[in-house]
Every structure is written in C-alpha cells, then in structure tokens.
Short mmCIF file of C-alpha atoms in Angstrom, two decimals:
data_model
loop_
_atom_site.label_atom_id
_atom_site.label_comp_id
_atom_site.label_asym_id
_atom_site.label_seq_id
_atom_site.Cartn_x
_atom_site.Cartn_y
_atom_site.Cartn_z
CA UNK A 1 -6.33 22.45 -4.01
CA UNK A 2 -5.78 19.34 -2.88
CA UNK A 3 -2.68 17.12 -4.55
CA UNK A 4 -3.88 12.96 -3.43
CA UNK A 5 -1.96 10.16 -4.28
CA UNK A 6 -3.30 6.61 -4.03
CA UNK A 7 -2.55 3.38 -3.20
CA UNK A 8 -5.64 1.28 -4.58
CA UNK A 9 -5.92 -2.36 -3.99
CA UNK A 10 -5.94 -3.21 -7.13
CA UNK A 11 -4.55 -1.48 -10.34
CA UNK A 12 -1.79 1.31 -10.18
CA UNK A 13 -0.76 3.78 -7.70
CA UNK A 14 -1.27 7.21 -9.16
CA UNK A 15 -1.75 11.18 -8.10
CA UNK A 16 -4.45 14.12 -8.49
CA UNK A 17 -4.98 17.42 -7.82
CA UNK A 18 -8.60 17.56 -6.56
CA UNK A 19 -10.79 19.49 -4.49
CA UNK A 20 -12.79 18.14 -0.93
CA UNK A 21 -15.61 16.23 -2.07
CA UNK A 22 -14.71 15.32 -5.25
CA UNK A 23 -13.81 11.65 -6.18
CA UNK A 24 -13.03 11.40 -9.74
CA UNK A 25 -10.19 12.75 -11.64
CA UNK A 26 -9.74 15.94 -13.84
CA UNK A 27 -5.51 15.29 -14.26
CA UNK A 28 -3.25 12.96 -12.85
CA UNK A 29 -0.66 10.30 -13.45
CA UNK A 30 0.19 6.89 -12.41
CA UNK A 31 3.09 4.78 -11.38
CA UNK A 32 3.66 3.32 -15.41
CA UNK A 33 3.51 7.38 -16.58
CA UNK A 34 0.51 6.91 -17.78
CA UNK A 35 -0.48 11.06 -17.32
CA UNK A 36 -4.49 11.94 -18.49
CA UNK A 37 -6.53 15.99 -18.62
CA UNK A 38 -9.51 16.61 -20.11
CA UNK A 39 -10.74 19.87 -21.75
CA UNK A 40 -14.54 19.55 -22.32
CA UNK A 41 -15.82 20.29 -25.93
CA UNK A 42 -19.38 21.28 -26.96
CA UNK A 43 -22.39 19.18 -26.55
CA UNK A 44 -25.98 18.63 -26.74
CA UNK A 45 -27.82 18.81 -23.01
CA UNK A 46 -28.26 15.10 -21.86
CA UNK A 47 -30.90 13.40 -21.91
CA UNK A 48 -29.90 10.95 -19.36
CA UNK A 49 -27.45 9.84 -16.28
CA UNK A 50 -24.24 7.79 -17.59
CA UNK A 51 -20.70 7.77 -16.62
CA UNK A 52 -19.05 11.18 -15.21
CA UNK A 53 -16.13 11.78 -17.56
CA UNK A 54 -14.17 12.70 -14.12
CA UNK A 55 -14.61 9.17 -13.05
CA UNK A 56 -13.76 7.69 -16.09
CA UNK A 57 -10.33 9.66 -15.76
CA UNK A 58 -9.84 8.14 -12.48
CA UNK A 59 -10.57 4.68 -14.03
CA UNK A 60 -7.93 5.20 -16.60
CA UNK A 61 -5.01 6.69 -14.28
CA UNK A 62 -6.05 3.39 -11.73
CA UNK A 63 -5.93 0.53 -14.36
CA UNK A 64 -4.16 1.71 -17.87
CA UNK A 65 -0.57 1.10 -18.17
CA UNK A 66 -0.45 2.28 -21.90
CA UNK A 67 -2.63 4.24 -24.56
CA UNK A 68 -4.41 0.81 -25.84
CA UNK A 69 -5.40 0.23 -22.23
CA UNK A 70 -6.56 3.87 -21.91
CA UNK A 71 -8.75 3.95 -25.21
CA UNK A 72 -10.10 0.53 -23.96
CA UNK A 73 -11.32 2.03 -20.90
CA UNK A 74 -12.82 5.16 -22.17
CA UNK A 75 -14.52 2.44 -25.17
CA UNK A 76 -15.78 0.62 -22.09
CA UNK A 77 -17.85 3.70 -20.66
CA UNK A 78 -20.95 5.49 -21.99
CA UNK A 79 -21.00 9.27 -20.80
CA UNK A 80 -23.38 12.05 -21.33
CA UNK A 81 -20.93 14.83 -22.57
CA UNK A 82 -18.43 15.42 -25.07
CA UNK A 83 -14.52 15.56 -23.79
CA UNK A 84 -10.82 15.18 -24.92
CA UNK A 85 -8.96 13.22 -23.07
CA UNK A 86 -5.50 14.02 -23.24
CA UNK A 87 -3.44 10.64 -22.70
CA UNK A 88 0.51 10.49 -22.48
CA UNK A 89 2.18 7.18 -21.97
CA UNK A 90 5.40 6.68 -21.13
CA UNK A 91 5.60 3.41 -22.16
CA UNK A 92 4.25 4.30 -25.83
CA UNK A 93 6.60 7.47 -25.83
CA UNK A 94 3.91 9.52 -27.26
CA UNK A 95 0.68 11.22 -26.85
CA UNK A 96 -2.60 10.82 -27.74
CA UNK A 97 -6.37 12.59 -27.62
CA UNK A 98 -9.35 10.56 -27.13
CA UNK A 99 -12.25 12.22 -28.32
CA UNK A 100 -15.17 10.82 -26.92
CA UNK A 101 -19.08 11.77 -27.43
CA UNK A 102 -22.18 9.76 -25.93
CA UNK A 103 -22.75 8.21 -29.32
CA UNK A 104 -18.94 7.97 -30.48
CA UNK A 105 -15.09 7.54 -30.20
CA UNK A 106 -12.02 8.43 -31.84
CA UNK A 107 -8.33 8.49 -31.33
CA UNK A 108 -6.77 11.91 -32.58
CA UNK A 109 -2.80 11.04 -33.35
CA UNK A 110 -1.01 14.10 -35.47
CA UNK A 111 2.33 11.70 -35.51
CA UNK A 112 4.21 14.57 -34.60
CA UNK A 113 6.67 15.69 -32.10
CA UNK A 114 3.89 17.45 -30.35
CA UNK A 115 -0.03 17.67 -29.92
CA UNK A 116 -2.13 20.48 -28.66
CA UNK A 117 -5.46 20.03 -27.66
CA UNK A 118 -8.01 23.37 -26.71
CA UNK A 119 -11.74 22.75 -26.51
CA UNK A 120 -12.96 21.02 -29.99
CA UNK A 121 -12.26 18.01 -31.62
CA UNK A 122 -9.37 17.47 -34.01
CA UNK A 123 -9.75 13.87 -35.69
CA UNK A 124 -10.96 12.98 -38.93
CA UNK A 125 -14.28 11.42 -37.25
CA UNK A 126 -15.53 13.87 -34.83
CA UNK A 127 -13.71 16.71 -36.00
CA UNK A 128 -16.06 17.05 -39.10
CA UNK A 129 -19.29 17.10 -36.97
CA UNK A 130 -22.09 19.84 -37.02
CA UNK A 131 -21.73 20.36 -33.28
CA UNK A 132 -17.58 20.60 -33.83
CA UNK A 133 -17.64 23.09 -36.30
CA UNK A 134 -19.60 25.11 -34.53
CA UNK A 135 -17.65 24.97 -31.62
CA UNK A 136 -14.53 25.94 -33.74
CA UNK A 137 -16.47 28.41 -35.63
CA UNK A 138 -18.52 30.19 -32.21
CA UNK A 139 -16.17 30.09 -29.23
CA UNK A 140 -12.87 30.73 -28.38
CA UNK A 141 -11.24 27.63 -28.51
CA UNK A 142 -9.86 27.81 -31.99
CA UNK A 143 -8.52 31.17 -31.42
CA UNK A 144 -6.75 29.52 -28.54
CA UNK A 145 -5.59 26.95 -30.47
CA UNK A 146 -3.79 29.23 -32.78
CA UNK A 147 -1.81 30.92 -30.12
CA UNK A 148 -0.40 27.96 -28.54
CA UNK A 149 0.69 26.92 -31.63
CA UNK A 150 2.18 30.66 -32.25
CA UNK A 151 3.98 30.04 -28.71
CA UNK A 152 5.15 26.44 -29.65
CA UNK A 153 7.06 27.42 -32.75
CA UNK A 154 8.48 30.26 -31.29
CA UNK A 155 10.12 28.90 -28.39
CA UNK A 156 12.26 26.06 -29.96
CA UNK A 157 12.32 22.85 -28.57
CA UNK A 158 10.18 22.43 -25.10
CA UNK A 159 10.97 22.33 -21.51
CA UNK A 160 9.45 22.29 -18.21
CA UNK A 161 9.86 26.26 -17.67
CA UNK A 162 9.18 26.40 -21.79
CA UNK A 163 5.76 25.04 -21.07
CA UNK A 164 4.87 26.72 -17.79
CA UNK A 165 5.68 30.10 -19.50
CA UNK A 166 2.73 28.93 -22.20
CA UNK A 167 0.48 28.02 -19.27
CA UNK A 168 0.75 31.45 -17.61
CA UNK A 169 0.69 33.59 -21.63
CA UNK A 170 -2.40 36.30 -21.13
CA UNK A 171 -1.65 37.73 -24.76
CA UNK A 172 -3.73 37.09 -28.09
CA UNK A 173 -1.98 36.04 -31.42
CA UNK A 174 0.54 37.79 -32.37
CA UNK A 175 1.24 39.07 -28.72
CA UNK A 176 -1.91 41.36 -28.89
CA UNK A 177 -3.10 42.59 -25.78
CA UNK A 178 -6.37 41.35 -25.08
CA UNK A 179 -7.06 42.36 -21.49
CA UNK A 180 -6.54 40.10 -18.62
CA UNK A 181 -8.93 37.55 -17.93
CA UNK A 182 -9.98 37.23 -21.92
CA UNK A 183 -11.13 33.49 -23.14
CA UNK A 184 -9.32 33.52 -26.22
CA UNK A 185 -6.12 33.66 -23.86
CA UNK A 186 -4.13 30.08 -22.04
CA UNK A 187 -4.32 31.91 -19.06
CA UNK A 188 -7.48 33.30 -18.39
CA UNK A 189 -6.99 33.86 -14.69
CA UNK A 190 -9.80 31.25 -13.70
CA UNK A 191 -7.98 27.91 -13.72
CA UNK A 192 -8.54 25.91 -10.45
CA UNK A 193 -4.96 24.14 -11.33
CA UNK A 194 -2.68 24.13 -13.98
CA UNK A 195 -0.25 20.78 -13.92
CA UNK A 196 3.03 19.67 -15.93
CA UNK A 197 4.18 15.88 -16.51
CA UNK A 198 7.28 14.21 -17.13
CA UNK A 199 5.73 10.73 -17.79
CA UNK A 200 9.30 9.11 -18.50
CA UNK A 201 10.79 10.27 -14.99
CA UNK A 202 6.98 10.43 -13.24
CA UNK A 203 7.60 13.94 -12.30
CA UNK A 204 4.70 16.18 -11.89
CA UNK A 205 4.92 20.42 -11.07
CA UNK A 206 1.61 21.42 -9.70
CA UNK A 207 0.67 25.18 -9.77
CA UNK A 208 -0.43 26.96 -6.93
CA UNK A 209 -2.46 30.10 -6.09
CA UNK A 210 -3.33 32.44 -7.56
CA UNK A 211 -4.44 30.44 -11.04
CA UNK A 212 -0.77 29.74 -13.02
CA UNK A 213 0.39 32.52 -11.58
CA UNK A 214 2.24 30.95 -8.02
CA UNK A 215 4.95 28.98 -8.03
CA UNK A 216 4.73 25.40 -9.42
CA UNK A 217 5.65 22.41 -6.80
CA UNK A 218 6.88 19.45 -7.92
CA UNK A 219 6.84 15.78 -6.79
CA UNK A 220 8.92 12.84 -7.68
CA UNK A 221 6.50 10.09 -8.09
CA UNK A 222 9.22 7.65 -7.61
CA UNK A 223 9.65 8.61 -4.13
CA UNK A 224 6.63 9.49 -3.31
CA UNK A 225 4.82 5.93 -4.31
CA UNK A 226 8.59 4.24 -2.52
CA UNK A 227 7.20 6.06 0.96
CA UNK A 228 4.40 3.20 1.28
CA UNK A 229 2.09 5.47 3.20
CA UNK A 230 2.80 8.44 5.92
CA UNK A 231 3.12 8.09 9.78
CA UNK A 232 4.25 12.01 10.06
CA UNK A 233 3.23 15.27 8.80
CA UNK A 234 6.02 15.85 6.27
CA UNK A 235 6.61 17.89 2.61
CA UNK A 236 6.94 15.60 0.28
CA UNK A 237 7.23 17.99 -2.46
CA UNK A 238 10.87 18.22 -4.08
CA UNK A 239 12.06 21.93 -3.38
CA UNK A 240 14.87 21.45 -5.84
CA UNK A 241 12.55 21.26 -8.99
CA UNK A 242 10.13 24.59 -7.74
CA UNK A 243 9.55 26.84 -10.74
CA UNK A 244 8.98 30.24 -9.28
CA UNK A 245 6.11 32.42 -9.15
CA UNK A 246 5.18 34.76 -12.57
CA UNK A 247 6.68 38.22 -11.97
CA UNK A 248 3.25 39.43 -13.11
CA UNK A 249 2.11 39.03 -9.47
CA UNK A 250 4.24 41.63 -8.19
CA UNK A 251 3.08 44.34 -10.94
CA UNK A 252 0.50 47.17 -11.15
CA UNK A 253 -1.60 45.21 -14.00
CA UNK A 254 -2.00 42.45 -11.13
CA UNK A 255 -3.70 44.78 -8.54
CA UNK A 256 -5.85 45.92 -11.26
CA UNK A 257 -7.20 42.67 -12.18
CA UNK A 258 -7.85 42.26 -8.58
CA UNK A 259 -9.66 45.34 -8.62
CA UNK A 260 -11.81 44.25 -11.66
CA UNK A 261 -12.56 41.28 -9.57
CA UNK A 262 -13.86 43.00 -6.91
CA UNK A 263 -15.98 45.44 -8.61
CA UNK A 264 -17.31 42.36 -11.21
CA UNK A 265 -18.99 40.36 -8.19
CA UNK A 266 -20.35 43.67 -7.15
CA UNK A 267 -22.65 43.43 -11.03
CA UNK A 268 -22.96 39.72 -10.40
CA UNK A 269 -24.32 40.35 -6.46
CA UNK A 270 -26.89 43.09 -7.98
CA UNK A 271 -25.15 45.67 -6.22
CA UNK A 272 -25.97 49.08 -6.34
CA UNK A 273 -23.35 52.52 -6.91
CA UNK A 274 -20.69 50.40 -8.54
CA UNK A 275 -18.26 52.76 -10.35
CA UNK A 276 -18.32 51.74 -13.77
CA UNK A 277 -15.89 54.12 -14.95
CA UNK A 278 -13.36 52.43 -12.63
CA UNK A 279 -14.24 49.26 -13.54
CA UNK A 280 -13.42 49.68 -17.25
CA UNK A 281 -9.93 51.84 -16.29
CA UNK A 282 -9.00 48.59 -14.17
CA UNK A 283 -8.85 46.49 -17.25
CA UNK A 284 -9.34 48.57 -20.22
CA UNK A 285 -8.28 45.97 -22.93
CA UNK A 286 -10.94 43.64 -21.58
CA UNK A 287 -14.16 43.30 -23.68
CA UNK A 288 -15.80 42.39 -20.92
CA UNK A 289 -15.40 45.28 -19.07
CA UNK A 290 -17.49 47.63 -21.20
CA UNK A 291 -20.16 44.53 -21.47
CA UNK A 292 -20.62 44.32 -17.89
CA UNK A 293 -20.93 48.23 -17.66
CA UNK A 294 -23.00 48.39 -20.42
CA UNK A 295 -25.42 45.95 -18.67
CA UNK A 296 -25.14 47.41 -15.75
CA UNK A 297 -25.76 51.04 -17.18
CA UNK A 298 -28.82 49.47 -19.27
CA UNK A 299 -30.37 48.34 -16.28
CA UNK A 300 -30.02 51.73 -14.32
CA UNK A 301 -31.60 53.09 -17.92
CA UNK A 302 -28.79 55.47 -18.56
CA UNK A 303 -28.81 54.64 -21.95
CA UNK A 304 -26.35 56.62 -23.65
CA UNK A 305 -23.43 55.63 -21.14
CA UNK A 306 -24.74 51.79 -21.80
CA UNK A 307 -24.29 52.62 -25.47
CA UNK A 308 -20.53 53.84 -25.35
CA UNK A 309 -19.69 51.10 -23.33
CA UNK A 310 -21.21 48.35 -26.01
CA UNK A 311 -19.40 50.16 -28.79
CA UNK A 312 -16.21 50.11 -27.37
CA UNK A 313 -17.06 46.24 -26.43
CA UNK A 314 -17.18 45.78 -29.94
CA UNK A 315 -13.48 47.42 -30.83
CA UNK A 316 -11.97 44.58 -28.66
CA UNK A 317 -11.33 41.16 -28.74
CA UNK A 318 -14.77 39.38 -27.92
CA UNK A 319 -14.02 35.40 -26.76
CA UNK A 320 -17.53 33.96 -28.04
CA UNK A 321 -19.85 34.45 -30.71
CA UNK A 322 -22.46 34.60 -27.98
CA UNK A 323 -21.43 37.21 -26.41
CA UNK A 324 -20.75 39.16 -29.70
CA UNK A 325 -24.13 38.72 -30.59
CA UNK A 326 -25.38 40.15 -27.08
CA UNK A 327 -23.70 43.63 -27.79
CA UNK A 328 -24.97 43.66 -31.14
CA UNK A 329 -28.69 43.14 -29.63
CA UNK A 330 -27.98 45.54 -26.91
CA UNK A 331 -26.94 48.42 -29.43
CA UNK A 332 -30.17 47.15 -31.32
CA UNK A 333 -32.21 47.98 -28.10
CA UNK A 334 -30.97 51.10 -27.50
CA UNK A 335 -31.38 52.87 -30.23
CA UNK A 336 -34.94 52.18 -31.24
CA UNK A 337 -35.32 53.55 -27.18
CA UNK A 338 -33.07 56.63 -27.82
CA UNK A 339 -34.48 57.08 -31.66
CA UNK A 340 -36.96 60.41 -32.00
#
C-alpha cells in the first residue's frame, strides 16, 4: 500500500492509497473535503476503450470542490463499465452516489442522515435496469447491503471506531456465522485497503495489513498539505488518532484462515496430495471450502467424497447465484456417473 498525497499544478491538493504503477484513484480526498470510493456494479463486457473509472476518480479528487463539480466531471467522461461513485463533500455537508453506466448517469440521494452503497445501483433510473436487478437478485451485494444496514441501526449514532468495527464485521445477518472469507460478508478478508474520512476536519484513517484487520493510521490533511513538500524521511501520520488492530488477529480462527489460505493456492496451483479434510476443518462455515474440495475430489474422480463435500456446500451460505448453480451441476454430474 502506498498512501500519496499531491500537490498538482493546477486544481486541489488531495491524498490516495494506491499501489506502484498505478496512476488513477480508487479513494481519496482533497484539500475542500471533497472524499470519493467506488464499488463496481455489474456490466456488459465492453466493446470499446473509454475513460478508466480510476482516472476519472483522480479527476474528481484534483478539480471538484463540491458534489455539483463532482457529478459534472463524471457527466464529462464516457467509460466502459458500470460504477458507484461514492462522493462526500464537506462543503455540501452530505453525501452522494453517482451511478454511472457507459450509456447513462444518475445521482442516488436517500436525504437521510446516512447512505450505504454495496455493489448495485440504488436510484430510481438505473436502479430499475435489467442488468441491476440481476445483480441484486444473483450476487452478494444485496445480502451485503442488508447487513450493513443491520449494523447501522444497531450501533446508534456513528463514529470513527463505530464505522471501522463495520469495516472489519465477518458475520451474516443476524450475526450468522458464515465462515471467514464469505462474499456476502463487509469483510471478506481480500480488501487491498479499507479507508475512513472526516471530510469536515480532512482527516483520513487508512487500514493496514492484513485486509481491515491492522491497525488504522491516520493523517491530518491540514498538516500534511501545510508541510509544502518533504526534505527528510519523516512519519507524518498522527499517532494520537491510531485505531488499534482487530483482536481477531491474535485468535485461533485467524491461524485457521491462514491455513485455508495456504492449502486454497495449493487447488488454484494444481497441486497434488492436498488434504482436503483439513482444508474444510480450517474453515468449516465456509461454503467454499467444501466447493473447492469437491472440485478438487471430482477431478481426482473420487466421486463419492466430491459428492459429500457439494452437499454440505449447499447447507451453507453460498455468496453468488453462480456458484450455487455450479454445485447444483456438480451433484447433477455425479450421480448419473455413480447411478447403476
């Protein structure tokens, strides 16, 4: 991870977290707390180049100093995939989502004291579409959705710590345990970054490795954009506002995700002699487990082991209507091979 802040020539100063290489923006805010993420939603495979939505991020954080400016921009752009940009402004004192598609745009505003945005569209526009619905209907999104709404209500009103607890939550609605690592969970154990903004005091906490689960470092934006540039290796970040690391790290569960891990990229290597039994006792809960033992099973033709595996599959909480469907044809396979 890489957290850059910028000092462009023209338009604002602003930060990122990024990655070596990488030039456009995925979250970030600017000196007028102007704060933008995206969460991609579902769309058709393009059929041509246009603008990256990463650099059309960027062009927001560098140039808007409000929402209007913001949706102007993102107007301004043709791209080739479907995203929600997730705009704060401190000036405005309010969030909005722009939902943008190659063909379309629309502003999603609940007027609320809150908006949550997972991985479909939500306004009255885009929200109604063919490809939407599905998206809702076939992935795990909406299921998502639905949680951090549970969390939300539950938690009274919001702080810093309120919402990094939310950004670490592994369970499934209504606290179920879903196995760690699931889709329908916030924290699915993959994110490259997870980041929290205080537009109106242009604070920003940054977590760090592993996923949400490190501690989350924070920088002042004020002071950091008041330094006018570096001539030493210093921190910059302000130790004071550190939220510390989830206790999950230091627990058994931990060690046997890592272990899952591990014996997962073994499957996805095409190893050979990998333990499935071990595999599904390191994460039992997890759908995905049993799937990738069944397929692994299937392919070394044990059959009957591939078929306990892809029933149990189907007694847990599956993240996508894909992969449901997969199990289902599996089973289907299976027993016209085993049948007499």
């Amino acid at each position: 991870k890489i957290v850059a802040f910028f000092n462009p020539k023209k338009g604002h100063k602003f930060m990122t977290v990024t990655w070596g290489g990488f030039v456009g923006a995925v979250s970030g805010m600017n000196d007028q707390g102007v704060s933008v993420t995206i969460n991609a939603a579902k769309t058709a495979l393009p059929t041509g180049s246009a603008t990256p939505v990463s650099i059309v991020t960027r062009e927001i954080l560098q140039y808007a100093k409000n929402i209007q400016e913001a949706i102007a921009i993102a107007k301004s752009r043709k791209m080739f995939v479907s995203e929600s940009f997730l705009v704060a402004s401190a000036a405005d004192n309010k969030a909005v989502i722009i939902e943008k598609t190659p063909d379309d745009l629309d502003v999603y505003d609940p007027k609320k004291e809150f908006i949550v945005c997972t991985n479909h569209f939500q306004s009255n526009g885009l929200g109604k579409t063919k490809m939407n619905m599905e998206q809702e209907n076939e992935s795990a999104s909406s299921y998502r959705y639905q949680r951090l709404m549970e969390l939300l209500k539950a938690n009274g009103k919001n702080t810093v710590q309120k919402t990094v607890n939310i950004l670490r939550d592994q369970k499934g609605v209504n606290g179920a345990n879903i196995g760690m690592g699931n889709e329908k969970a916030i924290n699915q154990l993959i994110a490259h970054h997870s980041i929290v903004f205080e537009p109106k005091k242009l604070i920003v906490w940054v977590s760090t490795s592993p996923w949400q689960l490190g501690k989350y470092v924070a920088y002042d934006l004020n002071k950091v954009f008041a330094m006018k540039g570096m001539k030493e290796n210093n921190e910059i970040a302000d130790s004071s506002l550190t939220i510390a690391p989830d206790s999950f790290l230091l627990t058994p569960a931990y060690k046997n995700f890592v272990a899952f891990r591990n014996i997962k990229q073994q499957i996805l290597d095409g190893g050979s002699n990998v333990n499935t039994k071990e595999l599904v006792s390191s994460n039992p809960e997890f759908y995905n487990a049993y799937v990738l033992a069944g397929d692994y099973l299937y392919k070394q033709k044990e059959y009957a082991a591939a078929l306990q595996n892809y029933n149990i599959a189907l007694t847990k909480e599956i993240a996508t209507k894909k992969e449901a469907d997969h199990v289902k044809d599996q089973i289907k396979k299976i027993n016209k091979k085993l049948a007499p």
